[in-house]
Amino acid sequence: MRRCVTALSSALNDARRNHRLPHNAARFAKIPRLPRPELTCWSTNQASAFLRYCRTVDAPMAELFELMICTGIRKGETLGLHWADVDLAARALFVRWTLVSVDNSRSMFNAPKTKGSRAWVAVSDRAIAALQRQRRRQQLATRGYDDLDLVFARPDGQPLRPQYVLDRLRRLTADAELPAIRVHDLRHIAATIMLSHGAPLAVVSKTLRHKNVATTIDLYGHLTRDAADDGVSATCAALDAADALAA
């Protein structure tokens, strides 16, 4: 309903700007705001166990899932990643495309959702190793392979279907005896690990390419409370130490 009203309001605003209507009748429509669903996040140990399991069974999606957890990039951005956008020497990848589903049988490449999303993303040693393994995996698939320069693709080189990626995640998660999650939850897991292990909020926000830090706080405020406690505790300890020296 929210999407329908948003589309209708946008159309009516356009009509008003072009003097086709005197006012936007949908402007003051009130729609109940649904509560934000609680994020499902694995712990660091669970994420580590999942990635180890994927490598153990040599799952074709192992490197894709590892890259998402290590960088926090979105599902569509991962599926739209081209090798031309990967610079291992600079330890960075550049988000220039995102794969979106048009319907159940067709996908297309679009520009990322916001200007901030079209940015470089730092890659760690684990992410680099995953990309190198994926490159070797692709080099073995030469027969009937239509090379579209995609980092992650089907055996014939065509883009992966998002539903296939979700199905593989569900199967591997069940086999590894871990709580069920969505593909997008891998991004939340990346943020959770960063925040839980002391990464500054501004750094996490930049890594996730959120529009601003407020967006990160809105999503992960429950994880930033501990960091806030640490901050005020450090201030308290510093002042107490100064008082002790003065005495």
Short mmCIF file of N, CA and C in Angstrom, two decimals, residues 3 11 16 54 68 101 117 151 153 158-160 174 178 180 184 204 230:
data_model
loop_
_atom_site.label_atom_id
_atom_site.label_comp_id
_atom_site.label_asym_id
_atom_site.label_seq_id
_atom_site.Cartn_x
_atom_site.Cartn_y
_atom_site.Cartn_z
N ARG A 3 3.83 1.57 -1.24
CA ARG A 3 4.41 1.75 -2.57
C ARG A 3 3.39 2.31 -3.55
N ALA A 11 3.02 10.69 -9.23
CA ALA A 11 2.33 11.00 -10.49
C ALA A 11 1.49 12.26 -10.35
N ARG A 16 0.53 18.16 -11.08
CA ARG A 16 0.37 19.50 -10.52
C ARG A 16 1.43 20.46 -11.04
N CYS A 54 30.99 -23.99 3.74
CA CYS A 54 30.91 -23.79 2.29
C CYS A 54 32.20 -24.20 1.60
N MET A 68 30.33 -11.11 0.28
CA MET A 68 29.27 -10.30 0.86
C MET A 68 29.50 -10.07 2.35
N SER A 101 15.81 -7.86 -10.63
CA SER A 101 14.87 -8.78 -11.26
C SER A 101 13.71 -7.99 -11.85
N SER A 117 26.05 4.95 -3.35
CA SER A 117 26.31 3.53 -3.56
C SER A 117 27.38 3.30 -4.62
N VAL A 151 31.86 -11.37 -12.27
CA VAL A 151 32.63 -12.07 -11.24
C VAL A 151 31.89 -13.34 -10.82
N ALA A 153 28.71 -15.80 -11.97
CA ALA A 153 27.82 -16.07 -13.08
C ALA A 153 27.42 -17.54 -13.07
N GLN A 158 26.13 -16.54 -18.00
CA GLN A 158 25.02 -15.60 -17.87
C GLN A 158 24.83 -15.20 -16.40
N PRO A 159 24.15 -14.07 -16.15
CA PRO A 159 23.97 -13.62 -14.76
C PRO A 159 23.23 -14.64 -13.91
N LEU A 160 23.59 -14.72 -12.66
CA LEU A 160 22.90 -15.59 -11.72
C LEU A 160 21.50 -15.06 -11.44
N ALA A 174 20.83 -24.74 6.00
CA ALA A 174 20.19 -25.90 6.63
C ALA A 174 21.19 -27.02 6.85
N LEU A 178 22.42 -24.00 10.79
CA LEU A 178 22.43 -22.62 11.27
C LEU A 178 21.05 -22.00 11.07
N ALA A 180 18.02 -19.89 9.71
CA ALA A 180 17.71 -19.46 8.35
C ALA A 180 17.80 -17.94 8.24
N HIS A 184 20.06 -10.84 1.86
CA HIS A 184 20.36 -9.47 2.31
C HIS A 184 20.86 -9.45 3.75
N VAL A 204 31.97 2.18 9.67
CA VAL A 204 30.97 1.19 9.25
C VAL A 204 29.99 1.82 8.27
N ASP A 230 30.90 2.57 26.08
CA ASP A 230 32.36 2.58 26.12
C ASP A 230 32.90 4.00 26.04
#
